[in-house]
Short mmCIF file of C-alpha atoms and ligand atoms in Angstrom, two decimals:
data_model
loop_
_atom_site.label_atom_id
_atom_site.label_comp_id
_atom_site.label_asym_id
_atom_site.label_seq_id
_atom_site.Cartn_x
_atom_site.Cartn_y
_atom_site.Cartn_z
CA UNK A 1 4.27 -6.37 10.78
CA UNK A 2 5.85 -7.17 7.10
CA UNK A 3 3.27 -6.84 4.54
CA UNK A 4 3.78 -7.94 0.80
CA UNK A 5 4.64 -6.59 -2.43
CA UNK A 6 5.02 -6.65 -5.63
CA UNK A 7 7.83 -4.96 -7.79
CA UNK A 8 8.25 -4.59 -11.54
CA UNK A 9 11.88 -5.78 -12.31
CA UNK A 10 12.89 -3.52 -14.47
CA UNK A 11 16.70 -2.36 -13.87
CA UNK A 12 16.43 0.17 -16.94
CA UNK A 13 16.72 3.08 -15.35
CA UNK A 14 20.18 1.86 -12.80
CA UNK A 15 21.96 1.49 -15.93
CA UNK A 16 21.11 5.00 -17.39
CA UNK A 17 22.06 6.40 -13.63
CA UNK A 18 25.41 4.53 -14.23
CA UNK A 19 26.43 5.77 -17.95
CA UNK A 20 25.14 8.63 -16.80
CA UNK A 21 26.89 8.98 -14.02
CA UNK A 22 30.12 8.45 -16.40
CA UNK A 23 29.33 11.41 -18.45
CA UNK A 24 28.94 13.90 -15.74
CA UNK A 25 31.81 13.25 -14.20
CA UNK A 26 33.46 15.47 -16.55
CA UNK A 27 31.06 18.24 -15.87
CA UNK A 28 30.77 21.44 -14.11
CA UNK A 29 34.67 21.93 -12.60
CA UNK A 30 35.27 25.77 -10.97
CA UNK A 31 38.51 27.05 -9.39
CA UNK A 32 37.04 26.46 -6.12
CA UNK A 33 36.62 22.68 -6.21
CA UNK A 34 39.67 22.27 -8.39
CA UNK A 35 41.62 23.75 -5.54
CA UNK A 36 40.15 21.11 -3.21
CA UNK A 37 40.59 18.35 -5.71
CA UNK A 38 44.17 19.54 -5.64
CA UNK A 39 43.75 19.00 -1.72
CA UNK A 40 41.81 16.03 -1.55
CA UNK A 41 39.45 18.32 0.36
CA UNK A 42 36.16 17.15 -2.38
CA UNK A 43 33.10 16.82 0.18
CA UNK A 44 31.08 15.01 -2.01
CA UNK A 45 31.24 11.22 -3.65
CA UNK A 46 32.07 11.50 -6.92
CA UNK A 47 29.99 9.04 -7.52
CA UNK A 48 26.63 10.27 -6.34
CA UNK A 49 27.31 14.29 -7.57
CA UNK A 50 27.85 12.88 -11.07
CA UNK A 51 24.27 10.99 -10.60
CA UNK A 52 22.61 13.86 -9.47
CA UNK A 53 24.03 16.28 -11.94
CA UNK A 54 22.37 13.37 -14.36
CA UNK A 55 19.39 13.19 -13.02
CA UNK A 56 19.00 16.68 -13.08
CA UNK A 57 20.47 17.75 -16.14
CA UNK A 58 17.87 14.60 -17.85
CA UNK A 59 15.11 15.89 -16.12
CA UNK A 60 16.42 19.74 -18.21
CA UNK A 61 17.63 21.28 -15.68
CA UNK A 62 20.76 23.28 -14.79
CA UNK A 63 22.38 22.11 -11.55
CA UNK A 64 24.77 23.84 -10.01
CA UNK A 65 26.93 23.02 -6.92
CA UNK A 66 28.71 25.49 -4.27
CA UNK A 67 31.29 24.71 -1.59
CA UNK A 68 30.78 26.16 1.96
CA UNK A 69 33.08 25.93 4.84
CA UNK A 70 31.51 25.94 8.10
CA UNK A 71 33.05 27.83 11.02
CA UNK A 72 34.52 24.52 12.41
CA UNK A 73 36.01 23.90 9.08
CA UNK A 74 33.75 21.45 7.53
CA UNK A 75 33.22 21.30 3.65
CA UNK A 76 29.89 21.25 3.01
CA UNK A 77 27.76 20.95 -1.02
CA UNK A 78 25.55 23.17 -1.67
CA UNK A 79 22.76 22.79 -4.99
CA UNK A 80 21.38 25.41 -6.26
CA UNK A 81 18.93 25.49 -9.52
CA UNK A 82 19.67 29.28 -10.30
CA UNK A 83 17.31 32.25 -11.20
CA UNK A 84 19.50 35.26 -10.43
CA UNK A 85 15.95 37.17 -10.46
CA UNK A 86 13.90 34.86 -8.64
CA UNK A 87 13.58 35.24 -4.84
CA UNK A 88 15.76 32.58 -2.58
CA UNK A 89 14.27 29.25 -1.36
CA UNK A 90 16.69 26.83 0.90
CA UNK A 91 15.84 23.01 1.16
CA UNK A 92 17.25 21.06 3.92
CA UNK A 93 17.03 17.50 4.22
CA UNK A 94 16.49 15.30 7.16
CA UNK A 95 18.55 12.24 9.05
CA UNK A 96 20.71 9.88 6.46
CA UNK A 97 19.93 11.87 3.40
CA UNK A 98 20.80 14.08 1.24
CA UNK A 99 19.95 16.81 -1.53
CA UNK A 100 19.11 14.47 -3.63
CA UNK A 101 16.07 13.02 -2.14
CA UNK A 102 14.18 16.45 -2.71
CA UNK A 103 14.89 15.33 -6.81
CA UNK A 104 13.89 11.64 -6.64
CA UNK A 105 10.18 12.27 -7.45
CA UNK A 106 11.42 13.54 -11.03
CA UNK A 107 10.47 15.72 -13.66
CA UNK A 108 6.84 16.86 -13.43
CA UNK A 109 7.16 15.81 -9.61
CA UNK A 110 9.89 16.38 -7.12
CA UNK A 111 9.52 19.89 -5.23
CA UNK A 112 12.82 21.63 -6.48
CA UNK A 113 11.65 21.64 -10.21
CA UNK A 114 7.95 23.08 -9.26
CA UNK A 115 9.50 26.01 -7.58
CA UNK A 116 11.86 26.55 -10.42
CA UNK A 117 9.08 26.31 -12.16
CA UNK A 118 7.42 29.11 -10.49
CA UNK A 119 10.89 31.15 -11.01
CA UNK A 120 12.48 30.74 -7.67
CA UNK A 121 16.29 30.57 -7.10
CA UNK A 122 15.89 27.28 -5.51
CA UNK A 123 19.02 25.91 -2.68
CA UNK A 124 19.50 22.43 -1.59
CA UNK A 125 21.41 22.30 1.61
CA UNK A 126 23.69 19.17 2.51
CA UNK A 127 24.14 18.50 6.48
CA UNK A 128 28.18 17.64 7.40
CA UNK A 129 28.27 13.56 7.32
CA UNK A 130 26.67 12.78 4.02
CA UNK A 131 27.91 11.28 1.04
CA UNK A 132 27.73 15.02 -0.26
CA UNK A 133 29.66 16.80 2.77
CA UNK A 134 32.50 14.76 4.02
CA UNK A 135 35.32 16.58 4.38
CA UNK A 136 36.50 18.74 6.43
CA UNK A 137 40.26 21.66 6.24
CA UNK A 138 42.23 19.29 8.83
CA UNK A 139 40.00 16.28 10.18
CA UNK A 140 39.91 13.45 8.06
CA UNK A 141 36.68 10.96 7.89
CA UNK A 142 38.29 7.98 9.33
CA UNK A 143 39.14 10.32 12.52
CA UNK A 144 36.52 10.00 15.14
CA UNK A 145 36.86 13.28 16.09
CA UNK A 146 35.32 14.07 12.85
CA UNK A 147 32.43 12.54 13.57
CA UNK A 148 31.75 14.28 16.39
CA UNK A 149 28.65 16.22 15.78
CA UNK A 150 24.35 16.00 16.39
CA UNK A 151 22.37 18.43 14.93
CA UNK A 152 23.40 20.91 17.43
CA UNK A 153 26.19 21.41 15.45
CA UNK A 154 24.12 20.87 12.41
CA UNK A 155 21.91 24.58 13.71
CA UNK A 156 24.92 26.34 14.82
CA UNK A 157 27.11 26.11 12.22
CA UNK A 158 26.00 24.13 9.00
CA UNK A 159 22.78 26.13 8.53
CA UNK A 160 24.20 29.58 9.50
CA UNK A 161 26.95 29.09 6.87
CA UNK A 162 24.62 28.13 4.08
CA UNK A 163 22.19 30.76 4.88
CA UNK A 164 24.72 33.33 4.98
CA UNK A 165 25.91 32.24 1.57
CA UNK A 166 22.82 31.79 0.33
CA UNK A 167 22.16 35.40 1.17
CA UNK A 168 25.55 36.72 0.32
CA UNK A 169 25.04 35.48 -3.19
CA UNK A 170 21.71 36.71 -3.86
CA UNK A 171 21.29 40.36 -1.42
CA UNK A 172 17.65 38.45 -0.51
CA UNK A 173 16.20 37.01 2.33
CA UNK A 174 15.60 33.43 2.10
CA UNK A 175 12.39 31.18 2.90
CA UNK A 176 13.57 27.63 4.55
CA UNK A 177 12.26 24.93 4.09
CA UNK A 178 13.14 21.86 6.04
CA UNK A 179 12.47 18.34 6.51
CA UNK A 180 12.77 15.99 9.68
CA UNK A 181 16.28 16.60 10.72
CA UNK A 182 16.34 19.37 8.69
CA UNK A 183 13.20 21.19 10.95
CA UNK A 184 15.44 20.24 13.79
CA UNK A 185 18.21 22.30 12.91
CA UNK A 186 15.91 24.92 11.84
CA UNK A 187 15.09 25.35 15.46
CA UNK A 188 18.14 24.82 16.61
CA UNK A 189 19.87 27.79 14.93
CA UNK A 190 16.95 29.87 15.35
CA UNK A 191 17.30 29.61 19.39
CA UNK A 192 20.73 29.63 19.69
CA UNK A 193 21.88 31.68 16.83
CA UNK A 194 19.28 34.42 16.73
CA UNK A 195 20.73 37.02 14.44
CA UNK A 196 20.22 34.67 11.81
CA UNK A 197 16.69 34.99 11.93
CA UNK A 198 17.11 37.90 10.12
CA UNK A 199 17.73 36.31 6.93
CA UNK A 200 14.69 34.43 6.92
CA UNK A 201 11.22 35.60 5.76
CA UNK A 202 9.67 32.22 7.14
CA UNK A 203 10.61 28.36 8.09
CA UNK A 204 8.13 25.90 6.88
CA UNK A 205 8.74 22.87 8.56
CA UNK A 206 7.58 18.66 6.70
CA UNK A 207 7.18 16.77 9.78
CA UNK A 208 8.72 18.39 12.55
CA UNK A 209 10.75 16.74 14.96
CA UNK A 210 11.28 18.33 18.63
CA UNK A 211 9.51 16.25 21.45
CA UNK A 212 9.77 12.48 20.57
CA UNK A 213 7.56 11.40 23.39
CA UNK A 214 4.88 9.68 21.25
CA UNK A 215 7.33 8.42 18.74
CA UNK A 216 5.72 4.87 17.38
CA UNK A 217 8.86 3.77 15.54
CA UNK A 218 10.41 0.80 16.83
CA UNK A 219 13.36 2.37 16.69
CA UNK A 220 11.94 3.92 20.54
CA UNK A 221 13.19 0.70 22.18
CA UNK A 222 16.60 2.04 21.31
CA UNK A 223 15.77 4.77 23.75
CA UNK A 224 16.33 3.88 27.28
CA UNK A 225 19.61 2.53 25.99
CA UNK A 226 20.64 5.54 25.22
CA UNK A 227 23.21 6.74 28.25
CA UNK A 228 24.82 3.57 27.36
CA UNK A 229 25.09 4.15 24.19
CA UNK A 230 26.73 7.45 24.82
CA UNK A 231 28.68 5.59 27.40
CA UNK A 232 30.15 3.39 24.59
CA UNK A 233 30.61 6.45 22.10
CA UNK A 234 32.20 8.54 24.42
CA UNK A 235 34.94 5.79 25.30
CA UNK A 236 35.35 3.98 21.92
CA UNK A 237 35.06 7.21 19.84
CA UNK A 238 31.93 9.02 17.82
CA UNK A 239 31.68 7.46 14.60
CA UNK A 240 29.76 7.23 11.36
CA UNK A 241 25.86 5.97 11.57
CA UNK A 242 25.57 2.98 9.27
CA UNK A 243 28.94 3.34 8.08
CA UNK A 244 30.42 1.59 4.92
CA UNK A 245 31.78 -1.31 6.61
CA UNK A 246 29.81 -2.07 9.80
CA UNK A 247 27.01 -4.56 10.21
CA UNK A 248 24.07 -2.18 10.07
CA UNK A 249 25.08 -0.31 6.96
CA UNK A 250 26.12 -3.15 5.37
CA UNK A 251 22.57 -4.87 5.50
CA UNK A 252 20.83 -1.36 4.60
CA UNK A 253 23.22 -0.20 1.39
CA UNK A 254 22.53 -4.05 0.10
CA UNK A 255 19.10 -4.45 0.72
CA UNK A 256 18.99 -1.01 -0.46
CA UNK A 257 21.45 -1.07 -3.60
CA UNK A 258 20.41 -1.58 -7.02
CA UNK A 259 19.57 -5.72 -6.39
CA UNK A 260 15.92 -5.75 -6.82
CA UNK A 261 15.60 -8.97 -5.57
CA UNK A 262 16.09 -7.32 -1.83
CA UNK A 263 13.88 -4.64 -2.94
CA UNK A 264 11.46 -5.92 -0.77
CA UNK A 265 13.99 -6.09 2.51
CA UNK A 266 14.49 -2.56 1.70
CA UNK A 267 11.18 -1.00 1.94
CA UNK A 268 9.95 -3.50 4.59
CA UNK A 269 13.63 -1.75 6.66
CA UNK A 270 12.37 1.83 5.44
CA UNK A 271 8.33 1.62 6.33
CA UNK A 272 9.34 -0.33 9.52
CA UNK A 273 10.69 3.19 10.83
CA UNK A 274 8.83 5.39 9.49
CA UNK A 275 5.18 4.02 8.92
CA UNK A 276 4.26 2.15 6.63
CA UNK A 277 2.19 3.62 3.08
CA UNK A 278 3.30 0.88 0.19
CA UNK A 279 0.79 3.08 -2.26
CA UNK A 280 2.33 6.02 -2.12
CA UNK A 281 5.61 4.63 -3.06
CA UNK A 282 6.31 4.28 -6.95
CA UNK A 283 8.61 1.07 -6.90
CA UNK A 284 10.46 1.98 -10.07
CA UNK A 285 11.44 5.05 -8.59
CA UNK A 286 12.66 3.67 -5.23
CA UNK A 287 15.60 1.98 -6.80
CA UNK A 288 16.68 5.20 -7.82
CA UNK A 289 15.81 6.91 -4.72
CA UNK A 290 17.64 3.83 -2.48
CA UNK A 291 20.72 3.95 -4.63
CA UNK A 292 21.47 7.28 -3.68
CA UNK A 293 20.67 6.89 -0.09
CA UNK A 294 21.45 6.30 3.15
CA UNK A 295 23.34 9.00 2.69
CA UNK A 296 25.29 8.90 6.73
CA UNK A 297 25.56 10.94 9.57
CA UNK A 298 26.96 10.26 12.46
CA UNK A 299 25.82 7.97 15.58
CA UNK A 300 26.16 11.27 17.51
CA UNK A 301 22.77 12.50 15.78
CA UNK A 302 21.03 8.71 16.29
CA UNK A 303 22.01 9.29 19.74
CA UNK A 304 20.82 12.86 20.33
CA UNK A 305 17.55 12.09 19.45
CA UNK A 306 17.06 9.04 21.55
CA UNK A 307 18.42 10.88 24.41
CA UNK A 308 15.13 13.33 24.01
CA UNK A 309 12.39 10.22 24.12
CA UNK A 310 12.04 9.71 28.13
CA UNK A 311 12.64 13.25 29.15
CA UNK A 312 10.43 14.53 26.59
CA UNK A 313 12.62 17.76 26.37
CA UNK A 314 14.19 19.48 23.57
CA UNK A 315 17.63 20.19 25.26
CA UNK A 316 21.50 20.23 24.41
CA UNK A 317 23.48 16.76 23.66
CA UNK A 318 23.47 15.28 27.11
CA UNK A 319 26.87 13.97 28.41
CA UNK A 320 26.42 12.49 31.37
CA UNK A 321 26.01 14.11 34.74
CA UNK A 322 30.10 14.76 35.53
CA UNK A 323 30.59 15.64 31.89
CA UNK A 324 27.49 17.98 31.97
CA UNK A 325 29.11 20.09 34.72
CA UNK A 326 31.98 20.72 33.00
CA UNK A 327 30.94 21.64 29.44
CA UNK A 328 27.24 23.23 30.74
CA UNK A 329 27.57 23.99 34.36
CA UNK A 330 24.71 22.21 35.18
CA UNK A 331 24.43 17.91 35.93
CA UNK A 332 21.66 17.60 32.94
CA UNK A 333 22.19 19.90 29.65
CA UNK A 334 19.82 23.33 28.87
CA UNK A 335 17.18 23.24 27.32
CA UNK A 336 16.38 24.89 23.79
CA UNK A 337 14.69 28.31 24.54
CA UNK A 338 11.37 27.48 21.81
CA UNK A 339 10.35 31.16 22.87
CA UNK A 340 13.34 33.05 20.94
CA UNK A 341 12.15 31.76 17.91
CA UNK A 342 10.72 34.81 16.41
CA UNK A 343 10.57 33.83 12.70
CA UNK A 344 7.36 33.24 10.97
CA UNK A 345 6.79 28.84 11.10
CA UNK A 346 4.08 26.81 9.05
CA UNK A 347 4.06 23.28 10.02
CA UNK A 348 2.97 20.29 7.77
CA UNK A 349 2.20 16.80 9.87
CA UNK A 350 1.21 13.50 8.47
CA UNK A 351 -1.14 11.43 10.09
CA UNK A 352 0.71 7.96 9.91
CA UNK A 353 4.43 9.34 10.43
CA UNK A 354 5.94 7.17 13.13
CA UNK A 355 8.48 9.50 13.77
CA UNK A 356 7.00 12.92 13.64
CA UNK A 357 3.97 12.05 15.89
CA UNK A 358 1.14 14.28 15.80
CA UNK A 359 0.71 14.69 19.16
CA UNK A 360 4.65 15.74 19.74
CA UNK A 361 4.50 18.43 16.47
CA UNK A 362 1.15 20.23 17.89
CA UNK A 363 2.81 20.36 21.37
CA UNK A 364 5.75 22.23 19.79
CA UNK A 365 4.15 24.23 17.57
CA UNK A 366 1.71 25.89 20.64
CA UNK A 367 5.06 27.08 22.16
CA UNK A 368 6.19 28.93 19.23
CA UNK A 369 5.84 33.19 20.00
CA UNK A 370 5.28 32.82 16.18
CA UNK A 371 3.37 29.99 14.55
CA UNK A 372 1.08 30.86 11.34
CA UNK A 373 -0.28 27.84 10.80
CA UNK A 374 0.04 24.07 11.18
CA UNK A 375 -1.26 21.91 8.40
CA UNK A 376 -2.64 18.01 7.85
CA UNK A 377 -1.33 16.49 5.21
CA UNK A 378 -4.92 14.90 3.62
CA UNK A 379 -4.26 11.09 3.85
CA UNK A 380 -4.28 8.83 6.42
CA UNK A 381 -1.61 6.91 5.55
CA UNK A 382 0.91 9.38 4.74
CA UNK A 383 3.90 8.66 6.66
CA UNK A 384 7.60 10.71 7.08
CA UNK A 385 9.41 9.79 3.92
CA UNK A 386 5.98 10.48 2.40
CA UNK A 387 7.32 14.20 2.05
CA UNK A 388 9.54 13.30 -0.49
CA UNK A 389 8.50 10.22 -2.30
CA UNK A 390 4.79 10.44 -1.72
CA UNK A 391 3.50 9.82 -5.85
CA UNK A 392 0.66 12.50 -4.64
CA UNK A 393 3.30 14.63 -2.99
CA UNK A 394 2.76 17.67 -5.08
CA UNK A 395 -1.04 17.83 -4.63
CA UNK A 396 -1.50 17.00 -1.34
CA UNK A 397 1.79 19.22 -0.36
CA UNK A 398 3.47 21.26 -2.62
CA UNK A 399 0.57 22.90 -3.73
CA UNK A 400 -0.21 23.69 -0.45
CA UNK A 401 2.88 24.70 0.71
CA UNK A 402 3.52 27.09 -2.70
CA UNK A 403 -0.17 29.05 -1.62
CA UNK A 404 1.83 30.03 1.56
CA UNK A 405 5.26 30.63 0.10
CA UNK A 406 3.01 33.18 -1.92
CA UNK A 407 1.56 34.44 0.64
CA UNK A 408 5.27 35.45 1.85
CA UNK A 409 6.76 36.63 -1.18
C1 LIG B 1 43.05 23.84 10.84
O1 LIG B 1 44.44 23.82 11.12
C2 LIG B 1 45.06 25.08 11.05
C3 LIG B 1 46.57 24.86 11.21
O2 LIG B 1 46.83 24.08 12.33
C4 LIG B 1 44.49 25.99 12.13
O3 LIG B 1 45.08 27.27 12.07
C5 LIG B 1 42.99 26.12 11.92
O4 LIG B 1 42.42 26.88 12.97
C6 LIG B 1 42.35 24.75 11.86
N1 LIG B 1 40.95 24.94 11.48
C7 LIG B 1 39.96 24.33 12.11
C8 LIG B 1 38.59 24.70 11.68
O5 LIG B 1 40.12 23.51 12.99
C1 LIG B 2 13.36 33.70 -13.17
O1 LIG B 2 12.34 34.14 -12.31
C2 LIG B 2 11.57 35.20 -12.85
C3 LIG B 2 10.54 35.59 -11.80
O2 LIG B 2 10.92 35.29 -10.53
C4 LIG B 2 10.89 34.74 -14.12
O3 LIG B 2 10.16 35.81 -14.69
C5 LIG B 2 11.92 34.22 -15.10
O4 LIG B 2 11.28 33.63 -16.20
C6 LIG B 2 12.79 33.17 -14.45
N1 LIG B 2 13.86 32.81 -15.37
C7 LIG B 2 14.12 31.56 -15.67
C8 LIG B 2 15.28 31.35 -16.57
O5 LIG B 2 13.45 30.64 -15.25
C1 LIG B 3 33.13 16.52 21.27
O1 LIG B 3 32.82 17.90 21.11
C2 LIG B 3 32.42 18.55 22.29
C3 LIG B 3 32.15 19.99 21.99
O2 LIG B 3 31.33 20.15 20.91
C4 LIG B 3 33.53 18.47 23.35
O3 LIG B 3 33.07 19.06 24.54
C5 LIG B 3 33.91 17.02 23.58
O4 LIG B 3 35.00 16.97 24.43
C6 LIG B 3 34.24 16.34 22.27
N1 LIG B 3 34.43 14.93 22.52
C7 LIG B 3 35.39 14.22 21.96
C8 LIG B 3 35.43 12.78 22.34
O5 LIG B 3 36.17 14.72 21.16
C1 LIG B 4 -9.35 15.53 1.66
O1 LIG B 4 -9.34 14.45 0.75
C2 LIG B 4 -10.63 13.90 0.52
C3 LIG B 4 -10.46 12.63 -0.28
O2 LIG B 4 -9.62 12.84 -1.38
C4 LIG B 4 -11.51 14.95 -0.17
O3 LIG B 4 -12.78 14.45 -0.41
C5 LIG B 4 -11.57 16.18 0.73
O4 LIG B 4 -12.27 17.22 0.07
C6 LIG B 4 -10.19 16.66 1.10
N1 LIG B 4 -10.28 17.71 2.11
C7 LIG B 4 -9.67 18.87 2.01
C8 LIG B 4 -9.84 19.82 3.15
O5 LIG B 4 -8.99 19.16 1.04
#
């Protein structure tokens, strides 16, 4: 299943990200966050924000970031690369990343800059349990009950309150755009929040992910484990998904960190769940990319989408039959209702994603009251992190995806 590789060993650029990372640190300070700083209430790792100011501001950017409390009190980052007069566009990443993985592809490359390019006001949301949006008014991190969210939460609360900022600040309608977990939550709010849908011109959805029946990631086996391993949540508490200090997220942030000598551990982890494509992935880059990722989340999510595999239904977090009762009235939990999402919604699938299978996305995407059109990605091999990192990303996607924004605007 491994395959080999070979990677340049150059460290060149890890040691700009970290001198860089010292200079923006003193950067960009408003009332807003110095009143949380004053509170310990900063959602974001220092660490990381002063990295991706860098990496922005290098690539000649401006980089702004925005605070956002949801309406169960969590502190979430929001990015924005402003153009007062350009119309809004909102990014939203998927599972265990982050804003910053819509910048990794760089300069000429990565999708925020091309739409800047173009003169959009572009927005990079940050989910609640990322290195960008831990925090929360009362919880703190280390409290279980902080971790205890899925992406239902994610769609009722974390994208309504960035939307509703988003279109606050800027009296426009936004276009979303979301990835993975972030085309989850899409749907999500769109079902169960409704009004929102108002403030969107149109969702365009990189690999989306609603039925998981034909999922070909090994990470499947994990599924008919899943009512135990809500079992164990529910008793020992809901906690962080490859958090600092257990096993898991141990092996993954070293084979991941900026030792290129586990380089290879790293993308043989990464292509093992998502599908493999080794030639779409510029090596250099990756160290950049990995050292700002996994970003977290919480097991809560992992577990939510497990729990969808063998029922092959898009439904509420399920609890267990006695818990069901009480919090939904009924022994298993209801379903999403696909046919109140009235918003326009272009899909984009990749043939070789191992998470986002084909099958599952065109099965969704014939339930939607309105679909406008559902895209291949042109290459075989490209696979779900190919959305980001793909070196022929902006061709075989952006472009594509810009023709329709156009087509909305
Ligand atoms: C935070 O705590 C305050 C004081 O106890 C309470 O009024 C408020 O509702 C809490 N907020 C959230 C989101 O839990
Ligand atoms: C902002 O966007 C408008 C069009 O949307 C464009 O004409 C203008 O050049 C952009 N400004 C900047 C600073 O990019
Ligand atoms: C988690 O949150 C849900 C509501 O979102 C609640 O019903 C449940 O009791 C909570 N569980 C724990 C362990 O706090
Ligand atoms: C898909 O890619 C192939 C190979 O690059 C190219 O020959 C073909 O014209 C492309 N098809 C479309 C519809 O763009």
């Amino acid at each position: 299943m491994y395959s080999d590789f070979s990677f340049p060993s150059r460290n060149i650029h890890l040691i700009f990200l970290f001198f860089g990372a010292i200079i923006a640190g003193r950067a960009t300070a408003n009332d807003q966050i110095n009143e949380l700083q004053s509170k310990k209430k900063i959602p974001y790792d220092p660490e990381i924000e002063a990295a991706v100011m860098n990496m922005v501001k290098n690539a000649g950017y401006v980089l702004e970031k925005h605070i956002v409390e949801t309406d169960d009190g969590y502190l979430l980052t929001v990015h924005r690369l402003p153009n007062a007069s350009g119309s809004p566009i909102f990014l939203q990443h998927g599972l265990l990343s982050s804003s910053a993985d819509w910048l990794s592809l760089g300069k000429e490359k990565a999708f925020p800059y091309l739409l800047s390019n173009l003169g959009y006001d572009v927005w990079l949301g940050n989910f609640r349990g990322n290195a960008l949006s831990k925090a929360h008014v009362n919880l703190s991190t280390d409290e279980s009950e902080y971790w205890n969210f899925s992406w239902h939460e994610m769609g009722i609360y974390d994208l309504p309150a960035m939307i509703d900022y988003v279109v606050s600040n800027t009296n426009k309608k936004a276009i979303y755009i979301g990835h993975s977990m972030g085309t989850t939550g899409s749907y999500v709010m769109a079902a169960e929040r409704p009004d929102m849908q108002d403030k969107l011109k149109l969702i365009i959805s990189f690999a989306p992910v609603v039925y998981l029946a034909h999922i070909k990631s090994p990470l499947r086996l994990l599924a008919p484990v899943s009512d135990e391993l809500e079992i164990i949540s529910k008793t020992f508490g809901y906690n962080e998904l490859f958090a600092a200090d257990d096993v898991a997220g141990v092996l993954l942030r070293h084979s991941c960190s900026s030792n290129i000598v586990n380089g290879d551990l790293c993308a043989n982890i990464l292509f093992a769940i998502v599908g493999f494509d080794p030639a779409q992935i510029d090596w250099e880059q990756l160290t950049t990319i990995a050292g700002l990722t996994p970003a977290g989340s919480s097991t809560k999510c992992f577990i939510h989408y497990l729990q969808e595999v063998e029922p092959n239904q898009f439904r509420q977090y399920d609890y267990g039959a006695f818990d069901n009762l009480k919090k939904y009235g009924t022994l298993t939990p209801p379903k999403y209702d696909i046919s109140k999402i009235k918003v326009p919604i272009a899909c984009f699938y990749g043939d070789n994603d191992w998470l986002a299978d084909v099958g599952d996305v065109k099965r969704f995407y014939a339930k939607l009251p309105n679909g406008i059109s559902i895209q291949r990605v042109n290459l075989t091999s490209f696979n779900h992190i190919d959305f980001l990192w793909a070196k022929d990303a902006p061709g075989l996607l952006y472009d594509p995806t810009i023709d329709i924004i156009k087509s909305f605007d």
